Coordinates of N, CA and C in Angstrom, one line a residue:
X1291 N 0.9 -1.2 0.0 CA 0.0 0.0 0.0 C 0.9 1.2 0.0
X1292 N 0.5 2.2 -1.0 CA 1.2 3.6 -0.8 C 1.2 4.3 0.2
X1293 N 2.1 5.2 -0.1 CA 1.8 6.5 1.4 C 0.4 6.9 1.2
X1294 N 0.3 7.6 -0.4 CA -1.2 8.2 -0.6 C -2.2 7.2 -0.3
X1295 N -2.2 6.2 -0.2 CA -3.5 5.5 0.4 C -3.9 5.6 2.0
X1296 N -2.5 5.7 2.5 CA -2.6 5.6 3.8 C -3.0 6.9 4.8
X1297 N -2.8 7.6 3.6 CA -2.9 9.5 4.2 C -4.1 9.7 4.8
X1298 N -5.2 9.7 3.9 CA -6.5 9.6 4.4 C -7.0 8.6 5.6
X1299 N -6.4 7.7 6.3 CA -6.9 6.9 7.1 C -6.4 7.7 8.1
X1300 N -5.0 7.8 8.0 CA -3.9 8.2 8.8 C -4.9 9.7 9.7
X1301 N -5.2 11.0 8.8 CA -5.9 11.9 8.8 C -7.1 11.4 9.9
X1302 N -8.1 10.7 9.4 CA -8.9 10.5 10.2 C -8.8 9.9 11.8
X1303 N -7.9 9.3 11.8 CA -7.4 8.8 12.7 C -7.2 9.7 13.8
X1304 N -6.5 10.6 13.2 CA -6.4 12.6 14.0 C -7.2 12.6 14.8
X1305 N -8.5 13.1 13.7 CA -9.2 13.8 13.9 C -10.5 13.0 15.0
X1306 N -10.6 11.8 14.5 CA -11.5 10.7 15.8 C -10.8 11.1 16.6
X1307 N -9.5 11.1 17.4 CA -8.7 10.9 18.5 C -9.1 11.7 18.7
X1308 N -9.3 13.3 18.2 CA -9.0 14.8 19.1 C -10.7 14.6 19.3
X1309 N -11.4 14.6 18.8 CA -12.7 14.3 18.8 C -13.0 13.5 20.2
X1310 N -13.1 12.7 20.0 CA -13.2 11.6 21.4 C -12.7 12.7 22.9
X1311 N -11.2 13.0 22.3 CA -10.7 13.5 23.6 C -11.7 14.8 24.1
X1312 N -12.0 15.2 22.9 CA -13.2 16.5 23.6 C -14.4 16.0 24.1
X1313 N -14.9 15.3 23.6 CA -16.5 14.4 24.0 C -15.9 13.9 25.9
X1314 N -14.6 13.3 25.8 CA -14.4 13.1 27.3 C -14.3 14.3 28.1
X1315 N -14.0 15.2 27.7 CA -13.1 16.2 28.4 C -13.2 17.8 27.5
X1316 N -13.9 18.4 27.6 CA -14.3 19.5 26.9 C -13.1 20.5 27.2
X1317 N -12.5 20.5 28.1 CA -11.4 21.3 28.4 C -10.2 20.6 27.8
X1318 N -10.3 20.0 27.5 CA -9.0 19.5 27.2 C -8.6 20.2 26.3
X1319 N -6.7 20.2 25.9 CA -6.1 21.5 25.0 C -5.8 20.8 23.9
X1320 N -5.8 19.7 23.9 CA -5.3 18.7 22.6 C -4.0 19.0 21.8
X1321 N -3.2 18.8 23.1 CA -1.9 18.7 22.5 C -1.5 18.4 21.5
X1322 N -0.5 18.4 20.2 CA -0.1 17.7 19.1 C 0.4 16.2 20.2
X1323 N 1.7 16.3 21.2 CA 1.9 14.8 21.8 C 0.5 13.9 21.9
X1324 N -0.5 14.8 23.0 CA -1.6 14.3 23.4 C -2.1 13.4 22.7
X1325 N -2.8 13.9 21.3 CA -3.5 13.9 20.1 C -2.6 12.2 19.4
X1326 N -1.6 12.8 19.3 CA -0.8 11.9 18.4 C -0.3 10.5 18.9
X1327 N -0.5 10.5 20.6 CA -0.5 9.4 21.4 C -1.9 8.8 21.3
X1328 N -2.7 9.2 21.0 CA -4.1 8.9 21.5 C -5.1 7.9 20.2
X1329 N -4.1 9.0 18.9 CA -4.5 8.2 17.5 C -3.2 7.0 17.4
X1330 N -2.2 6.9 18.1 CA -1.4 6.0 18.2 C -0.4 6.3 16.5
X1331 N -0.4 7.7 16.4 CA 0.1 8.2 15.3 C 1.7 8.7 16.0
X1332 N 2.7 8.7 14.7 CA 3.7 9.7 15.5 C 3.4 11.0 15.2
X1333 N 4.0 12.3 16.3 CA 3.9 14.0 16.0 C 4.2 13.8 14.8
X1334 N 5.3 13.7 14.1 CA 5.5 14.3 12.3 C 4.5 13.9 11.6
X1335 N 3.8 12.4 12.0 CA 2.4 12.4 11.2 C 1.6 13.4 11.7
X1336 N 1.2 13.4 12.5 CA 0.3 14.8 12.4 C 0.5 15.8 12.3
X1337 N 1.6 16.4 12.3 CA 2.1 17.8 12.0 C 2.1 17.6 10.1
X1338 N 2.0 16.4 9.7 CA 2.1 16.8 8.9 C 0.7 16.9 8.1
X1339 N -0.3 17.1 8.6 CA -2.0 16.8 8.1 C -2.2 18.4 8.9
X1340 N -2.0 18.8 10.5 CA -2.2 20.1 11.0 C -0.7 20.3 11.8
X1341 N 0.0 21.1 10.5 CA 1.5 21.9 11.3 C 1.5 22.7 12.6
X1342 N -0.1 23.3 12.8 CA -0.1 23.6 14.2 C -1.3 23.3 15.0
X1343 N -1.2 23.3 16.3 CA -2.0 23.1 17.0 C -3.3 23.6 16.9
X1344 N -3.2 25.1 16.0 CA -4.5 25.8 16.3 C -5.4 25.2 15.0
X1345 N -4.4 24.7 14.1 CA -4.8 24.1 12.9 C -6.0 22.9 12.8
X1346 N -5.0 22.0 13.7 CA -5.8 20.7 14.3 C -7.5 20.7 14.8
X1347 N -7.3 22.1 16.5 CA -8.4 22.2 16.5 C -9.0 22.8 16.4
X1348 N -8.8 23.7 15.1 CA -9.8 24.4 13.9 C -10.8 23.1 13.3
X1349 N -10.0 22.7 12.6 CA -10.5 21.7 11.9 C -11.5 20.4 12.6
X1350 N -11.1 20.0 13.9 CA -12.2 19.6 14.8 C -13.0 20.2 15.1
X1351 N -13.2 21.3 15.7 CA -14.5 21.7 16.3 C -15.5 22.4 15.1
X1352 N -14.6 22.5 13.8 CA -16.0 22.9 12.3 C -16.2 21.5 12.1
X1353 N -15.7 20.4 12.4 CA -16.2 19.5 11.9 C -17.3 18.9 13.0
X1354 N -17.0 19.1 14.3 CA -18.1 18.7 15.4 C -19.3 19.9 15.5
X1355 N -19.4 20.8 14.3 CA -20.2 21.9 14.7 C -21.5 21.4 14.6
X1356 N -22.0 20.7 13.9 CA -23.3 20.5 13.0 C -23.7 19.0 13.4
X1357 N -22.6 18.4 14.3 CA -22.9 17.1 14.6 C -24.1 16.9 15.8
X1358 N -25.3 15.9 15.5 CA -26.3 15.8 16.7 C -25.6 15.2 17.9
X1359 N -26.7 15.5 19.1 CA -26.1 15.2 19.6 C -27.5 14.0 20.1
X1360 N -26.8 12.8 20.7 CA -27.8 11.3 20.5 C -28.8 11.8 21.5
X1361 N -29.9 12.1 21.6 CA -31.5 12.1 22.2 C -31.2 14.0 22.7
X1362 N -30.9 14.9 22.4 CA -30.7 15.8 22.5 C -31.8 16.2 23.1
X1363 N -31.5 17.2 24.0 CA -33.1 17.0 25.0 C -34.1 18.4 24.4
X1364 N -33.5 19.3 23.5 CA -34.0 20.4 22.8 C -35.2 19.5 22.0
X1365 N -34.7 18.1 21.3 CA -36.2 17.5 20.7 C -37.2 16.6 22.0
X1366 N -37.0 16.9 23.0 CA -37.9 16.1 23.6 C -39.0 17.5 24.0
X1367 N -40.2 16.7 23.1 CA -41.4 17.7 23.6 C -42.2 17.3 24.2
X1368 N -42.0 16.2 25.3 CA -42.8 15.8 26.2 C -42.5 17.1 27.3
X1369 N -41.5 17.9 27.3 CA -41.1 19.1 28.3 C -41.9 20.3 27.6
X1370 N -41.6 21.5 28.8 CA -41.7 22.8 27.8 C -40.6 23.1 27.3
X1371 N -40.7 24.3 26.6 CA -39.5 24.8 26.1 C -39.0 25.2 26.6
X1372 N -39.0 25.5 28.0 CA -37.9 26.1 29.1 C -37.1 25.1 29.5
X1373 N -38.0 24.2 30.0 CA -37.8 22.8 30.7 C -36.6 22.0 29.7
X1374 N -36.8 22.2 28.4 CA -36.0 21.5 27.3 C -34.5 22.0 26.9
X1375 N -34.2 23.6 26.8 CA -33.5 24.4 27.6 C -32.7 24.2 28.3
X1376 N -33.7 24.1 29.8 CA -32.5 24.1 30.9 C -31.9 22.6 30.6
X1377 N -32.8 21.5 30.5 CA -32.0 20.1 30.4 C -30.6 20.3 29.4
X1378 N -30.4 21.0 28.3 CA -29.6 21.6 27.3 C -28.5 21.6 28.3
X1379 N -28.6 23.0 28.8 CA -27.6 23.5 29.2 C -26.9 22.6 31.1
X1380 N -27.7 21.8 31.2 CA -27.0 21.1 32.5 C -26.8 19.8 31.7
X1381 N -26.8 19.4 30.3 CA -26.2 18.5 29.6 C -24.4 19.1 29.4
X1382 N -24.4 20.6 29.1 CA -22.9 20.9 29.1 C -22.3 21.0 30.8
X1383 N -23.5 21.2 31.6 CA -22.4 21.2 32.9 C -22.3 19.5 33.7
X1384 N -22.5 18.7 33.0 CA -22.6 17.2 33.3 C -21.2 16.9 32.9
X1385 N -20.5 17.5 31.7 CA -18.9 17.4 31.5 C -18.4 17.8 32.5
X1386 N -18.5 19.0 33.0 CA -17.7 19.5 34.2 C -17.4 18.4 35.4
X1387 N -18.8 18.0 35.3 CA -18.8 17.0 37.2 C -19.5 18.4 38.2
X1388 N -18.8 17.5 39.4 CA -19.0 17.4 40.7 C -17.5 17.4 41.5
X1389 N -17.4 18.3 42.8 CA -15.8 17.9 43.3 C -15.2 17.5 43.4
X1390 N -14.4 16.8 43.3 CA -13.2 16.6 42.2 C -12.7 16.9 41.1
X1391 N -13.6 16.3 40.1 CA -13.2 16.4 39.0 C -13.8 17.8 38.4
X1392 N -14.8 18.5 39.4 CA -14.4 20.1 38.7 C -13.7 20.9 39.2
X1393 N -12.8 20.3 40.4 CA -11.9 21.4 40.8 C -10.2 20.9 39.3
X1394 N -10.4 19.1 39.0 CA -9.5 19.3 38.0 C -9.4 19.6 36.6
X1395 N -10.9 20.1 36.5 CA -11.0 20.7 35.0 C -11.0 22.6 35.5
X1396 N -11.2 22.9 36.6 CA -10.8 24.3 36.9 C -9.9 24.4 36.7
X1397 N -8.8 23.7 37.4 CA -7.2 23.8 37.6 C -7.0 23.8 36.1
X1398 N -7.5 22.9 34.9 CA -6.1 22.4 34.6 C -6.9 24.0 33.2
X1399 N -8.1 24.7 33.7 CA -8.0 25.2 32.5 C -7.3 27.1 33.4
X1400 N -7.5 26.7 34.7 CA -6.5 28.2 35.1 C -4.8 28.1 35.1
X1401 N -4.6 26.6 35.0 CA -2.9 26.7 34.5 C -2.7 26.6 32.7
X1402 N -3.8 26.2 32.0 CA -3.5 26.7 30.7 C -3.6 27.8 30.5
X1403 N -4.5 28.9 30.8 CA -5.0 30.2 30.4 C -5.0 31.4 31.0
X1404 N -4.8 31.1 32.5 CA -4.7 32.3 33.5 C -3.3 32.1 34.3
X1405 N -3.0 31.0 34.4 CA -1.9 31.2 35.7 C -0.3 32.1 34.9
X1406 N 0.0 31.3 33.5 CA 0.8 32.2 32.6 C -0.5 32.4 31.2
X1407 N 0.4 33.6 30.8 CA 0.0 34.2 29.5 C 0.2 33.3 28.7
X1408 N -0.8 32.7 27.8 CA -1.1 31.8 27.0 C -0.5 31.9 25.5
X1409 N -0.1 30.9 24.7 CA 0.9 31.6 23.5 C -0.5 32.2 22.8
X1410 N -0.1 32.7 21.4 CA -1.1 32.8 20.5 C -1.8 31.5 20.0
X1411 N -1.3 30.2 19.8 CA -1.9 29.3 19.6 C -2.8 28.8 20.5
X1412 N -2.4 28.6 21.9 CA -3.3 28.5 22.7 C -4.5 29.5 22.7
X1413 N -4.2 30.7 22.8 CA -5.4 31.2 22.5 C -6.4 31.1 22.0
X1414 N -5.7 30.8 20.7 CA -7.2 30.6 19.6 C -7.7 29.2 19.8
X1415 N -7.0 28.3 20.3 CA -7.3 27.2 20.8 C -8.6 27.3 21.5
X1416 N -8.5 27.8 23.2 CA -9.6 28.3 23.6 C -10.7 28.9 23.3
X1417 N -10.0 30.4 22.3 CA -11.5 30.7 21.4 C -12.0 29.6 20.6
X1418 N -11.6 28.9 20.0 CA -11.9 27.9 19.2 C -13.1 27.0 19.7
X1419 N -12.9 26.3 21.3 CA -13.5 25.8 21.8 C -15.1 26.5 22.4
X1420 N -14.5 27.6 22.5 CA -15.5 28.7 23.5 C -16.8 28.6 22.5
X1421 N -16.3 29.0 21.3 CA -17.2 29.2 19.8 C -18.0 27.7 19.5
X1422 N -17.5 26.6 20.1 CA -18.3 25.9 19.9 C -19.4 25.6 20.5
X1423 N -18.8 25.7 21.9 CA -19.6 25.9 23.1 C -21.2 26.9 23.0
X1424 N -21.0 27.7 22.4 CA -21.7 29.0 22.4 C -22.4 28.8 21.3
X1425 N -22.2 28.2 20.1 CA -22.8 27.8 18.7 C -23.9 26.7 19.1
X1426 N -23.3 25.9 19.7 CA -24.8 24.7 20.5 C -25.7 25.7 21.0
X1427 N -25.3 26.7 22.0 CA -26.3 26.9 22.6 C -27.4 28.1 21.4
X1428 N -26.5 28.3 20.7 CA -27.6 28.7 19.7 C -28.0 28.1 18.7
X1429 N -27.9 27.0 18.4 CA -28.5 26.4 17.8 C -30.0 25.4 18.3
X1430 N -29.2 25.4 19.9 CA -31.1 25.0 20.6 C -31.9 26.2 20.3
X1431 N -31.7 27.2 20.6 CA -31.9 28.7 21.1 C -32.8 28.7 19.6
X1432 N -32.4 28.9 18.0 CA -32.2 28.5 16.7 C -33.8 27.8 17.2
X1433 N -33.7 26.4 17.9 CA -34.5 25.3 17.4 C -36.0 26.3 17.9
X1434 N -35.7 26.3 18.9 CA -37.0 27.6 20.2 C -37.4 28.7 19.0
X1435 N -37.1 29.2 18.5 CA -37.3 30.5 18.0 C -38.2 29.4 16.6
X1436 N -37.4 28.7 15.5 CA -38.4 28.5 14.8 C -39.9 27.7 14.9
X1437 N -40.1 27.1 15.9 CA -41.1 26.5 16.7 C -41.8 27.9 16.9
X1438 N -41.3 29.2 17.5 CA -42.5 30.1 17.7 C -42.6 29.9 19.3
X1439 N -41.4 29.3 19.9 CA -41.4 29.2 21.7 C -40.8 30.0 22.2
X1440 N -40.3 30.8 21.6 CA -39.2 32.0 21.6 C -39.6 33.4 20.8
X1441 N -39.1 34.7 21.2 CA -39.2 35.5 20.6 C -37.7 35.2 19.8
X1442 N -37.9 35.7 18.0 CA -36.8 35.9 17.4 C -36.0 36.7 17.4
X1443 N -34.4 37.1 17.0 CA -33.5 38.1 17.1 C -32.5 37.7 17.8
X1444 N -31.7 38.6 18.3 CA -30.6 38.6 19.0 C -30.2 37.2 19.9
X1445 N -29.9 36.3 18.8 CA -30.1 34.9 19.5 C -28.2 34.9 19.6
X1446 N -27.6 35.1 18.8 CA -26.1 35.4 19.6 C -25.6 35.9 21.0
X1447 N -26.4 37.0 21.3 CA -26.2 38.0 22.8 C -26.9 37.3 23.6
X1448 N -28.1 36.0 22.8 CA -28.6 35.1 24.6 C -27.7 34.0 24.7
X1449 N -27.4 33.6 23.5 CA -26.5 32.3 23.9 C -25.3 32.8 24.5
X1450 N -24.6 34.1 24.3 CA -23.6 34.5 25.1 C -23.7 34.6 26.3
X1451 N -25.1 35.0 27.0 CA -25.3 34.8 28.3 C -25.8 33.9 29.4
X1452 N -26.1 32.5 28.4 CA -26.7 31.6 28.9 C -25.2 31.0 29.0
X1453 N -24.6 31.1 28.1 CA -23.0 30.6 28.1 C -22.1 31.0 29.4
X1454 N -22.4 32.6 29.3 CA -21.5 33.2 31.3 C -22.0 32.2 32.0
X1455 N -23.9 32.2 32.4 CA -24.3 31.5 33.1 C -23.3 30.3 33.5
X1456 N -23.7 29.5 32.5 CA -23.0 28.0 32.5 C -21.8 27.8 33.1
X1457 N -20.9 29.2 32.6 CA -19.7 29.1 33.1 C -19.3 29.3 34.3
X1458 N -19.7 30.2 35.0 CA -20.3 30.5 36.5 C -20.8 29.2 37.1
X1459 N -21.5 28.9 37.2 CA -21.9 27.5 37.5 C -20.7 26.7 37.8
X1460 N -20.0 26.5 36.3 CA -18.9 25.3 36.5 C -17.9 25.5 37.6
X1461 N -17.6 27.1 37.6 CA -16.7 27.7 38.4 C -17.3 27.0 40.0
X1462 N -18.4 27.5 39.7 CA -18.9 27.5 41.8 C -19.0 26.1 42.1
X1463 N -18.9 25.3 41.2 CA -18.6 23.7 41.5 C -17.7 23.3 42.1
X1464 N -16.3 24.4 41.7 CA -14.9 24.1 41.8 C -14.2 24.3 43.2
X1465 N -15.8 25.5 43.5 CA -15.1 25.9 45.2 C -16.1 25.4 46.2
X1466 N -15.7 25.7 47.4 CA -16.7 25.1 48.6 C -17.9 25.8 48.8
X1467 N -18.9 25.2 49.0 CA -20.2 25.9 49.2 C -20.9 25.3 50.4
X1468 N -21.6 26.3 51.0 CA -22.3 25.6 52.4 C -24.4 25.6 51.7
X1469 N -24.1 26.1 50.6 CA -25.4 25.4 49.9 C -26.1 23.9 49.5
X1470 N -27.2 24.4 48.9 CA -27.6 22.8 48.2 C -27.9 22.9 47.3
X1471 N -26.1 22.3 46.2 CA -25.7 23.3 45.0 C -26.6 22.7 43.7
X1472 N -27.4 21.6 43.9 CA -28.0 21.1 42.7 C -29.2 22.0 42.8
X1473 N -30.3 22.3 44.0 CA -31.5 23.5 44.1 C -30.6 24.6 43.0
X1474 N -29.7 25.0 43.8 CA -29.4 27.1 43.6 C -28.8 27.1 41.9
X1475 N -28.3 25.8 41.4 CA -28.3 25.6 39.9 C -29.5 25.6 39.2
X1476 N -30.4 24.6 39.7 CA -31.4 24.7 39.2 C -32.4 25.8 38.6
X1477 N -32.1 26.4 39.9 CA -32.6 27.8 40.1 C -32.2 28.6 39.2
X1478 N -30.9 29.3 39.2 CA -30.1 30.1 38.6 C -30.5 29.8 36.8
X1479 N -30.5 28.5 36.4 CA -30.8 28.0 35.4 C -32.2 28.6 34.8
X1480 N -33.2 28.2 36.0 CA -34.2 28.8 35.3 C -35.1 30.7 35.1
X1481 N -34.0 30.5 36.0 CA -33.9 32.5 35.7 C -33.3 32.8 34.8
X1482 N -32.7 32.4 33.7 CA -31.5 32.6 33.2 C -32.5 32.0 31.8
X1483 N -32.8 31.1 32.0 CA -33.4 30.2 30.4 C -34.6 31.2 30.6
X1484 N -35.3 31.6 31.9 CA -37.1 32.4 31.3 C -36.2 34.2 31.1
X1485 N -35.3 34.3 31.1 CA -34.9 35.4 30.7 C -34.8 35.5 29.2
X1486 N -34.2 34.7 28.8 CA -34.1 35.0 27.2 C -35.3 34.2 26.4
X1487 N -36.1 33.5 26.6 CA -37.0 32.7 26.1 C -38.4 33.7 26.4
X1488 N -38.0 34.8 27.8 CA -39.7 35.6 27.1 C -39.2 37.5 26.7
X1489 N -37.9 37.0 26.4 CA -36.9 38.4 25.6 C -36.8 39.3 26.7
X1490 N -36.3 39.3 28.0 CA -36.1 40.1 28.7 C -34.3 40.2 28.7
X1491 N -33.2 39.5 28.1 CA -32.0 39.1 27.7 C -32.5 39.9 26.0
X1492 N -31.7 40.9 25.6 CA -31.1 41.9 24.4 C -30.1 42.2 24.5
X1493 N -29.6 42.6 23.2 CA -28.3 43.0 23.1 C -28.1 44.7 23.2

């Protein structure tokens, strides 16, 4: 078998690996080593399909943009459309966890991003991810508005804020609370979902 036949396997191989590793781990930076251990590829193979990191996961997260997601709770209409919503968005804080494991997806995203100044690749890395993050939530947001469950418009500036929301959340997971953190989520969630779903959230 040639090189050229092998290129395309080789490629996808990438891109399943970095794939996977985000479906486990949404924070994760997807190292070229990372990546290239995980598709059981060597780095020069993959550097040679994405020469850089930001390359790589460019090319993942347009390709995971448009992908369903399996029983997605935006189509269950046995809920309301709030109800359908908030299940949405505590589908993205179900990656995060619970203590432990969200004080080590805090950590490991304040020693990528905050503790030192992040290169340029990293950066866009992050934005990269962020953009995806924020694209789902408008695309439920998207599903609500053509149904007529939603006022239309400025569905960027709610998913932006349903997104702080979210992120907030993940954060207060990370530190100690003398609450009862599943209520004051719940809560927060649904002030936050009837805020933009009866348009009191504008840009």
């Amino acid at each position: 078998m040639d090189v050229e036949s092998k290129e395309p396997g080789t490629r996808s191989k990438i891109l399943i690996a970095a794939a996977t590793m985000l479906g486990e781990n949404p924070t994760a930076r997807l190292s070229v080593r990372a990546v290239a251990a995980r598709a059981q590829v060597s780095t020069g193979s993959l550097r040679h399909f994405f020469p850089t990191q930001r390359e790589l996961v460019e090319t993942v997260v347009a390709a995971m943009y448009d992908l369903e997601i399996p029983d997605d709770p935006i189509n269950d209409h046995s809920l309301t459309p709030e109800q359908r919503l908030i299940a949405c968005l505590q589908l993205l804080l179900f990656h995060v966890g619970v203590g432990d494991r969200a004080r080590q997806q805090w950590a490991s995203l304040y020693e990528a991003y905050v503790a030192t100044a992040p290169s340029e690749d990293e950066a866009a890395v992050y934005l990269a991810l962020d953009r995806m993050g924020r694209h789902r939530i408008e695309q439920w947001l998207t599903t609500l508005v053509d149904e007529g469950a939603t006022p239309g418009g400025e569905i960027e500036a709610r998913a932006r804020f349903l997104a702080t929301v979210t992120s907030g959340i993940a954060t207060e997971r990370a530190l100690p609370s003398e609450t009862v953190r599943i209520d004051s989520e719940n809560e927060t969630l649904r002030v936050a979902v009837r805020a933009v779903t009866t348009g009191w959230i504008t840009a």
